[in-house]
């Protein structure tokens, strides 16, 4: 089995690429980073440091790489069995045209085998979004064939992959031992590939929101509350017992939404929260707060990790005081190297808290939640 994987960065190599290779899938990475592509295609292997209660170094083999802006990646799509991505939500729109070209040439070449495409991104229904973008670039004469032969499979992914510390080996990547890759089994075309570590479900949104409302919400709460107190890493912040207590409370608030919406078992979900807290405290991972906290505008979006669970608490009339504090902390976050953080601070200076909230989050200026966030913002500054 062959796969083309867009994105040869740390997440691509350390998470999806590793799982595919471990399942004896021949992986071709596609990326625009020429030195990275050259080294991957030359070495055809790299090391992954897996850290949990213990550390081990695995070697991923039988991989290669091509430039994602070249004809080479089109040629690979023509013949591949699977396409996956780990490029970040903003890049999906860019690679959509390449995938569309690959599909049209695949059909023209007479390849009528089913092809499944899975976007493994930190976004809700990322593959469905990618499909819509691909179809914009795919000539309408191919749409019906694509509907029959190409599965656009939504997924939920979860693995902490911090920047690598292996200065003498640019290909080595560090990952935590925990990983979760859940896919919507109803969206596959043809046989579902047997890949250990890839789980199928018929209720993907429950797991998409479980991850978003727990791992992502807890991670960003830890970062923004940690930044307020001057911590540099997620581990430093979560070992601050005051922050840990607040992060746990926020995940319980978002968890109440999940329990009511999807019927998750309360005790099992509380155990899941404790597992997440333990992952944040992993002594072998250095995850900088500025890496987790950057792009606050995206993370304050109405379908993202702070506002979406807040809207759920409003829907169900459940408590949300800690989530509100996390949103206030997000507004205070500063990072002079992050354009979104700079833009957010400029908006707060020019327009004030509630107009900025309305613009970026969709919360009404006169809502009780906006007023509470404003009060917390003034209190925390």
CSV table of C-alpha atoms in Angstrom, one decimal:
chain,number,residue,atom,x,y,z
A,1,UNK,CA,0.0,0.0,0.0
A,2,UNK,CA,1.2,3.5,-0.9
A,3,UNK,CA,0.4,6.9,0.7
A,4,UNK,CA,1.2,10.5,-0.1
A,5,UNK,CA,1.4,12.6,3.0
A,6,UNK,CA,1.3,16.4,2.7
A,7,UNK,CA,3.4,18.0,5.4
A,8,UNK,CA,6.9,16.7,6.4
A,9,UNK,CA,7.1,18.7,9.6
A,10,UNK,CA,7.3,17.4,13.1
A,11,UNK,CA,3.6,16.3,13.3
A,12,UNK,CA,3.8,14.7,9.8
A,13,UNK,CA,6.9,12.7,10.6
A,14,UNK,CA,6.2,12.0,14.2
A,15,UNK,CA,2.6,11.1,14.1
A,16,UNK,CA,0.8,10.2,10.9
A,17,UNK,CA,3.9,9.3,8.9
A,18,UNK,CA,5.1,7.0,11.6
A,19,UNK,CA,1.8,5.2,12.0
A,20,UNK,CA,1.6,4.7,8.3
A,21,UNK,CA,5.1,3.4,8.1
A,22,UNK,CA,4.7,1.2,11.1
A,23,UNK,CA,1.7,-0.4,9.2
A,24,UNK,CA,4.0,-1.2,6.2
A,25,UNK,CA,2.6,1.6,4.1
A,26,UNK,CA,5.2,3.1,1.7
A,27,UNK,CA,5.0,6.8,2.5
A,28,UNK,CA,6.0,9.7,0.3
A,29,UNK,CA,6.1,13.0,2.1
A,30,UNK,CA,5.2,16.1,0.1
A,31,UNK,CA,6.5,19.5,1.4
A,32,UNK,CA,7.8,22.8,0.1
A,33,UNK,CA,10.9,22.8,2.4
A,34,UNK,CA,13.6,21.9,-0.1
A,35,UNK,CA,16.4,20.9,2.3
A,36,UNK,CA,13.9,18.8,4.3
A,37,UNK,CA,12.7,17.1,1.2
A,38,UNK,CA,16.2,16.5,0.0
A,39,UNK,CA,17.3,14.9,3.3
A,40,UNK,CA,14.2,12.7,3.6
A,41,UNK,CA,14.6,11.5,0.0
A,42,UNK,CA,18.3,10.8,0.5
A,43,UNK,CA,18.1,9.1,3.9
A,44,UNK,CA,14.7,7.4,3.5
A,45,UNK,CA,14.5,7.1,7.2
A,46,UNK,CA,14.4,9.2,10.4
A,47,UNK,CA,14.3,8.7,14.2
A,48,UNK,CA,11.3,9.3,16.4
A,49,UNK,CA,11.9,9.8,20.2
A,50,UNK,CA,8.8,8.5,21.9
A,51,UNK,CA,8.5,9.7,25.5
A,52,UNK,CA,6.1,8.6,28.2
A,53,UNK,CA,6.9,6.9,31.5
A,54,UNK,CA,10.0,5.8,29.6
A,55,UNK,CA,11.8,7.0,26.5
A,56,UNK,CA,12.5,5.0,23.4
A,57,UNK,CA,13.9,5.9,20.0
A,58,UNK,CA,12.2,4.3,17.0
A,59,UNK,CA,13.5,4.4,13.4
A,60,UNK,CA,11.0,5.0,10.6
A,61,UNK,CA,12.1,3.5,7.4
A,62,UNK,CA,11.1,3.1,3.7
A,63,UNK,CA,10.0,6.7,3.3
A,64,UNK,CA,10.8,9.2,0.7
A,65,UNK,CA,9.8,12.8,-0.1
A,66,UNK,CA,9.0,15.1,-3.1
A,67,UNK,CA,8.4,18.8,-3.4
A,68,UNK,CA,4.7,19.5,-3.0
A,69,UNK,CA,4.9,22.2,-5.7
A,70,UNK,CA,6.3,19.8,-8.3
A,71,UNK,CA,4.9,17.4,-10.9
A,72,UNK,CA,6.4,14.6,-8.8
A,73,UNK,CA,3.6,14.9,-6.2
A,74,UNK,CA,1.0,14.8,-9.0
A,75,UNK,CA,2.5,11.7,-10.4
A,76,UNK,CA,2.4,10.1,-6.9
A,77,UNK,CA,-1.3,11.0,-6.5
A,78,UNK,CA,-2.1,9.3,-9.8
A,79,UNK,CA,-0.9,5.9,-8.4
A,80,UNK,CA,-1.3,6.2,-4.6
A,81,UNK,CA,-3.8,4.3,-2.4
A,82,UNK,CA,-4.1,7.0,0.3
A,83,UNK,CA,-3.6,10.7,0.7
A,84,UNK,CA,-3.1,12.2,4.2
A,85,UNK,CA,-2.3,15.7,5.4
A,86,UNK,CA,-0.7,17.4,8.4
A,87,UNK,CA,-0.1,20.9,7.1
A,88,UNK,CA,-2.2,23.1,9.3
A,89,UNK,CA,-5.7,24.4,8.6
A,90,UNK,CA,-4.5,27.4,6.6
A,91,UNK,CA,-2.5,25.4,4.1
A,92,UNK,CA,-5.3,23.0,3.2
A,93,UNK,CA,-6.7,25.6,0.7
A,94,UNK,CA,-3.3,25.8,-0.9
A,95,UNK,CA,-2.8,22.1,-1.5
A,96,UNK,CA,-6.4,21.6,-2.7
A,97,UNK,CA,-5.4,22.7,-6.2
A,98,UNK,CA,-2.5,20.2,-6.3
A,99,UNK,CA,-4.8,17.4,-5.1
A,100,UNK,CA,-7.4,18.3,-7.7
A,101,UNK,CA,-4.8,18.2,-10.5
A,102,UNK,CA,-3.7,14.8,-9.2
A,103,UNK,CA,-7.2,13.5,-9.3
A,104,UNK,CA,-7.9,14.7,-12.8
A,105,UNK,CA,-4.7,13.1,-14.1
A,106,UNK,CA,-5.4,10.0,-12.1
A,107,UNK,CA,-8.8,9.7,-13.8
A,108,UNK,CA,-7.3,10.5,-17.2
A,109,UNK,CA,-4.7,7.7,-16.7
A,110,UNK,CA,-7.6,5.2,-16.2
A,111,UNK,CA,-6.9,4.6,-12.5
A,112,UNK,CA,-10.4,3.6,-11.2
A,113,UNK,CA,-9.2,2.3,-7.9
A,114,UNK,CA,-10.8,3.9,-4.8
A,115,UNK,CA,-8.7,6.6,-3.2
A,116,UNK,CA,-9.2,7.9,0.4
A,117,UNK,CA,-8.1,11.3,1.5
A,118,UNK,CA,-7.8,12.1,5.2
A,119,UNK,CA,-6.9,15.6,6.6
A,120,UNK,CA,-5.3,15.1,10.0
A,121,UNK,CA,-5.6,18.7,11.2
A,122,UNK,CA,-6.6,20.5,14.3
A,123,UNK,CA,-10.0,21.5,12.9
A,124,UNK,CA,-13.5,20.3,12.9
A,125,UNK,CA,-14.4,18.3,9.7
A,126,UNK,CA,-11.1,19.4,8.1
A,127,UNK,CA,-11.4,16.8,5.3
A,128,UNK,CA,-14.9,18.0,4.4
A,129,UNK,CA,-13.4,21.5,4.1
A,130,UNK,CA,-10.6,20.2,2.0
A,131,UNK,CA,-13.1,18.4,-0.3
A,132,UNK,CA,-15.0,21.6,-0.9
A,133,UNK,CA,-11.8,23.4,-1.8
A,134,UNK,CA,-10.6,20.5,-4.1
A,135,UNK,CA,-13.9,20.5,-6.0
A,136,UNK,CA,-13.5,24.2,-6.7
A,137,UNK,CA,-10.4,23.4,-8.7
A,138,UNK,CA,-11.6,20.1,-10.1
A,139,UNK,CA,-13.3,20.4,-13.5
A,140,UNK,CA,-17.0,19.5,-13.2
A,141,UNK,CA,-16.6,16.7,-15.7
A,142,UNK,CA,-14.7,14.8,-13.0
A,143,UNK,CA,-17.1,15.5,-10.1
A,144,UNK,CA,-19.3,12.5,-10.6
A,145,UNK,CA,-16.3,10.1,-10.8
A,146,UNK,CA,-14.8,11.6,-7.8
A,147,UNK,CA,-18.0,11.2,-5.9
A,148,UNK,CA,-17.9,7.5,-6.6
A,149,UNK,CA,-14.2,6.8,-6.3
A,150,UNK,CA,-12.7,9.3,-3.8
A,151,UNK,CA,-13.5,9.1,-0.1
A,152,UNK,CA,-12.9,12.3,1.8
A,153,UNK,CA,-12.7,11.0,5.4
A,154,UNK,CA,-12.9,13.3,8.4
A,155,UNK,CA,-10.8,12.5,11.4
A,156,UNK,CA,-9.9,13.6,14.9
A,157,UNK,CA,-6.2,13.5,15.8
A,158,UNK,CA,-4.5,13.8,19.2
A,159,UNK,CA,-0.8,13.7,19.9
A,160,UNK,CA,1.5,16.3,21.5
A,161,UNK,CA,4.5,16.9,19.2
A,162,UNK,CA,6.7,19.8,20.5
A,163,UNK,CA,9.6,21.3,18.5
A,164,UNK,CA,12.5,18.8,18.3
A,165,UNK,CA,15.5,19.4,20.4
A,166,UNK,CA,17.9,17.2,18.3
A,167,UNK,CA,20.0,20.0,16.9
A,168,UNK,CA,22.4,17.6,15.2
A,169,UNK,CA,19.7,15.7,13.4
A,170,UNK,CA,17.0,17.9,11.7
A,171,UNK,CA,14.9,14.8,10.9
A,172,UNK,CA,14.6,13.5,14.5
A,173,UNK,CA,11.3,14.3,16.1
A,174,UNK,CA,10.0,13.9,19.7
A,175,UNK,CA,6.5,12.8,20.4
A,176,UNK,CA,4.5,11.7,23.4
A,177,UNK,CA,3.6,8.0,23.7
A,178,UNK,CA,-0.1,8.7,23.7
A,179,UNK,CA,-1.7,9.1,20.3
A,180,UNK,CA,-5.3,9.0,19.0
A,181,UNK,CA,-6.4,9.0,15.3
A,182,UNK,CA,-10.1,8.4,14.9
A,183,UNK,CA,-11.8,8.4,11.4
A,184,UNK,CA,-15.3,8.4,10.1
A,185,UNK,CA,-15.8,4.9,8.8
A,186,UNK,CA,-18.9,6.0,6.8
A,187,UNK,CA,-16.9,8.2,4.5
A,188,UNK,CA,-14.4,5.6,3.1
A,189,UNK,CA,-14.6,4.4,-0.5
A,190,UNK,CA,-13.6,0.7,-1.0
A,191,UNK,CA,-11.9,-1.2,1.8
A,192,UNK,CA,-10.9,0.6,5.0
A,193,UNK,CA,-7.1,0.2,5.3
A,194,UNK,CA,-5.9,-1.8,8.3
A,195,UNK,CA,-3.6,0.7,10.1
A,196,UNK,CA,-2.8,0.1,13.7
A,197,UNK,CA,-3.5,3.2,15.6
A,198,UNK,CA,-6.2,4.4,13.3
A,199,UNK,CA,-9.7,3.8,14.9
A,200,UNK,CA,-13.0,4.0,13.1
A,201,UNK,CA,-16.3,5.3,14.4
A,202,UNK,CA,-19.8,6.1,13.1
A,203,UNK,CA,-20.0,9.1,15.6
A,204,UNK,CA,-16.9,11.1,14.8
A,205,UNK,CA,-18.2,14.4,16.0
A,206,UNK,CA,-18.4,13.1,19.6
A,207,UNK,CA,-14.7,12.4,19.5
A,208,UNK,CA,-13.8,15.5,17.5
A,209,UNK,CA,-15.5,17.6,20.2
A,210,UNK,CA,-14.1,15.4,23.1
A,211,UNK,CA,-10.6,16.2,21.9
A,212,UNK,CA,-11.3,19.9,21.1
A,213,UNK,CA,-13.1,20.5,24.5
A,214,UNK,CA,-10.5,18.5,26.5
A,215,UNK,CA,-7.0,18.4,25.1
A,216,UNK,CA,-7.2,21.6,23.1
A,217,UNK,CA,-9.2,23.5,25.7
A,218,UNK,CA,-7.0,22.4,28.5
A,219,UNK,CA,-3.8,23.0,26.5
A,220,UNK,CA,-4.7,26.6,25.7
A,221,UNK,CA,-6.0,27.3,29.2
A,222,UNK,CA,-2.7,26.1,30.6
A,223,UNK,CA,-0.8,28.3,28.1
A,224,UNK,CA,-2.7,31.5,28.7
A,225,UNK,CA,-3.0,31.2,32.4
A,226,UNK,CA,0.7,30.2,32.5
A,227,UNK,CA,1.6,33.3,30.5
A,228,UNK,CA,-0.2,35.4,33.0
A,229,UNK,CA,2.1,34.1,35.7
A,230,UNK,CA,5.3,34.2,33.7
A,231,UNK,CA,5.8,30.4,33.1
A,232,UNK,CA,7.7,29.4,30.0
A,233,UNK,CA,6.5,25.9,29.4
A,234,UNK,CA,3.2,23.9,29.6
A,235,UNK,CA,4.8,21.6,32.2
A,236,UNK,CA,5.9,24.5,34.4
A,237,UNK,CA,2.4,25.9,34.2
A,238,UNK,CA,0.5,22.7,35.0
A,239,UNK,CA,2.8,22.0,37.9
A,240,UNK,CA,1.6,25.3,39.4
A,241,UNK,CA,-1.2,23.9,41.5
A,242,UNK,CA,-3.4,27.0,41.2
A,243,UNK,CA,-3.2,26.8,37.4
A,244,UNK,CA,-3.8,23.0,37.4
A,245,UNK,CA,-6.9,23.4,39.5
A,246,UNK,CA,-8.3,26.0,37.1
A,247,UNK,CA,-7.4,24.0,34.0
A,248,UNK,CA,-9.1,21.0,35.4
A,249,UNK,CA,-12.2,23.1,36.3
A,250,UNK,CA,-12.3,24.4,32.7
A,251,UNK,CA,-12.2,20.9,31.3
A,252,UNK,CA,-14.9,19.8,33.6
A,253,UNK,CA,-17.1,22.8,32.4
A,254,UNK,CA,-16.5,21.8,28.8
A,255,UNK,CA,-16.9,18.1,29.7
A,256,UNK,CA,-20.4,18.8,31.1
A,257,UNK,CA,-21.3,19.9,27.6
A,258,UNK,CA,-19.9,16.6,26.1
A,259,UNK,CA,-21.7,14.5,28.7
A,260,UNK,CA,-25.1,16.1,28.0
A,261,UNK,CA,-24.6,16.3,24.2
A,262,UNK,CA,-23.1,12.8,23.5
A,263,UNK,CA,-23.9,10.8,26.6
A,264,UNK,CA,-20.2,10.2,27.6
A,265,UNK,CA,-19.9,8.3,30.9
A,266,UNK,CA,-19.1,10.9,33.6
A,267,UNK,CA,-16.6,8.8,35.5
A,268,UNK,CA,-14.8,7.8,32.3
A,269,UNK,CA,-14.7,11.3,31.1
A,270,UNK,CA,-13.3,12.5,34.4
A,271,UNK,CA,-10.6,9.8,34.0
A,272,UNK,CA,-9.9,11.1,30.5
A,273,UNK,CA,-9.4,14.6,32.0
A,274,UNK,CA,-6.9,13.3,34.5
A,275,UNK,CA,-5.0,11.5,31.7
A,276,UNK,CA,-4.8,14.8,29.8
A,277,UNK,CA,-3.5,16.6,32.8
A,278,UNK,CA,-0.8,13.9,33.2
A,279,UNK,CA,0.2,14.4,29.6
A,280,UNK,CA,0.7,18.1,30.1
A,281,UNK,CA,3.1,17.3,33.0
A,282,UNK,CA,5.2,14.9,31.0
A,283,UNK,CA,8.7,15.6,32.2
A,284,UNK,CA,10.3,14.5,28.9
A,285,UNK,CA,8.4,17.1,26.8
A,286,UNK,CA,9.3,20.7,26.6
A,287,UNK,CA,6.3,22.5,25.1
A,288,UNK,CA,6.8,26.2,25.1
A,289,UNK,CA,3.8,28.4,26.1
A,290,UNK,CA,4.4,30.6,23.1
A,291,UNK,CA,4.1,27.6,20.7
A,292,UNK,CA,0.8,26.6,22.2
A,293,UNK,CA,-0.6,30.1,22.7
A,294,UNK,CA,0.3,31.7,19.4
A,295,UNK,CA,-2.5,32.5,16.9
A,296,UNK,CA,-5.0,33.6,19.5
A,297,UNK,CA,-7.4,35.0,17.0
A,298,UNK,CA,-7.8,31.5,15.4
A,299,UNK,CA,-8.1,30.0,18.9
A,300,UNK,CA,-10.8,32.4,19.8
A,301,UNK,CA,-12.9,31.5,16.8
A,302,UNK,CA,-16.5,30.5,17.4
A,303,UNK,CA,-15.8,26.9,16.4
A,304,UNK,CA,-12.5,26.5,18.3
A,305,UNK,CA,-11.3,25.4,21.7
A,306,UNK,CA,-12.6,28.3,23.9
A,307,UNK,CA,-15.7,29.8,22.4
A,308,UNK,CA,-17.3,26.5,21.2
A,309,UNK,CA,-17.4,24.9,24.6
A,310,UNK,CA,-18.5,28.2,26.1
A,311,UNK,CA,-21.4,28.3,23.6
A,312,UNK,CA,-22.2,24.7,24.8
A,313,UNK,CA,-22.4,25.8,28.4
A,314,UNK,CA,-24.8,28.6,27.4
A,315,UNK,CA,-26.9,26.1,25.4
A,316,UNK,CA,-27.2,23.7,28.4
A,317,UNK,CA,-27.2,26.4,31.1
A,318,UNK,CA,-24.2,24.9,32.8
A,319,UNK,CA,-21.3,26.6,34.7
A,320,UNK,CA,-18.6,28.4,32.7
A,321,UNK,CA,-16.7,30.8,35.0
A,322,UNK,CA,-13.3,29.2,34.4
A,323,UNK,CA,-13.8,29.1,30.6
A,324,UNK,CA,-14.6,32.8,30.8
A,325,UNK,CA,-11.4,33.5,32.7
A,326,UNK,CA,-9.4,31.6,30.0
A,327,UNK,CA,-11.0,33.8,27.3
A,328,UNK,CA,-10.0,36.9,29.3
A,329,UNK,CA,-6.5,35.5,29.6
A,330,UNK,CA,-6.4,34.9,25.8
A,331,UNK,CA,-7.1,38.6,25.3
A,332,UNK,CA,-4.2,39.5,27.5
A,333,UNK,CA,-1.7,37.2,25.8
A,334,UNK,CA,1.1,39.1,24.0
A,335,UNK,CA,3.7,37.8,21.6
A,336,UNK,CA,5.7,40.2,19.5
A,337,UNK,CA,6.6,37.5,17.0
A,338,UNK,CA,3.0,36.5,16.3
A,339,UNK,CA,1.0,38.6,13.9
A,340,UNK,CA,-2.4,37.4,15.3
A,341,UNK,CA,-1.4,38.4,18.9
A,342,UNK,CA,-0.2,41.8,17.6
A,343,UNK,CA,-3.5,42.3,15.7
A,344,UNK,CA,-5.6,41.3,18.7
A,345,UNK,CA,-3.8,43.7,21.0
A,346,UNK,CA,-4.2,46.5,18.4
A,347,UNK,CA,-8.0,45.8,18.3
A,348,UNK,CA,-8.3,45.9,22.1
A,349,UNK,CA,-6.4,49.2,22.2
A,350,UNK,CA,-8.5,50.8,19.4
A,351,UNK,CA,-11.9,49.3,20.1
A,352,UNK,CA,-12.0,47.9,23.6
A,353,UNK,CA,-12.8,44.5,25.0
A,354,UNK,CA,-16.5,43.8,24.0
A,355,UNK,CA,-16.3,45.1,20.4
A,356,UNK,CA,-13.1,43.0,19.9
A,357,UNK,CA,-14.9,40.0,21.4
A,358,UNK,CA,-17.8,40.5,19.1
A,359,UNK,CA,-15.6,40.8,16.0
A,360,UNK,CA,-13.4,37.8,16.6
A,361,UNK,CA,-15.6,35.4,18.6
A,362,UNK,CA,-19.2,36.3,17.6
A,363,UNK,CA,-20.3,36.9,21.2
A,364,UNK,CA,-22.8,39.7,21.3
A,365,UNK,CA,-21.4,42.9,23.0
A,366,UNK,CA,-24.3,43.1,25.4
A,367,UNK,CA,-24.3,39.5,26.4
A,368,UNK,CA,-23.7,38.5,30.0
A,369,UNK,CA,-20.7,36.5,29.0
A,370,UNK,CA,-19.0,39.4,27.1
A,371,UNK,CA,-19.6,41.6,30.2
A,372,UNK,CA,-18.1,39.0,32.5
A,373,UNK,CA,-15.1,38.5,30.2
A,374,UNK,CA,-14.5,42.2,30.1
A,375,UNK,CA,-14.6,42.4,33.9
A,376,UNK,CA,-12.2,39.5,34.2
A,377,UNK,CA,-9.9,41.1,31.6
A,378,UNK,CA,-9.7,44.3,33.6
A,379,UNK,CA,-9.2,42.3,36.8
A,380,UNK,CA,-6.4,40.1,35.5
A,381,UNK,CA,-4.3,42.8,33.7
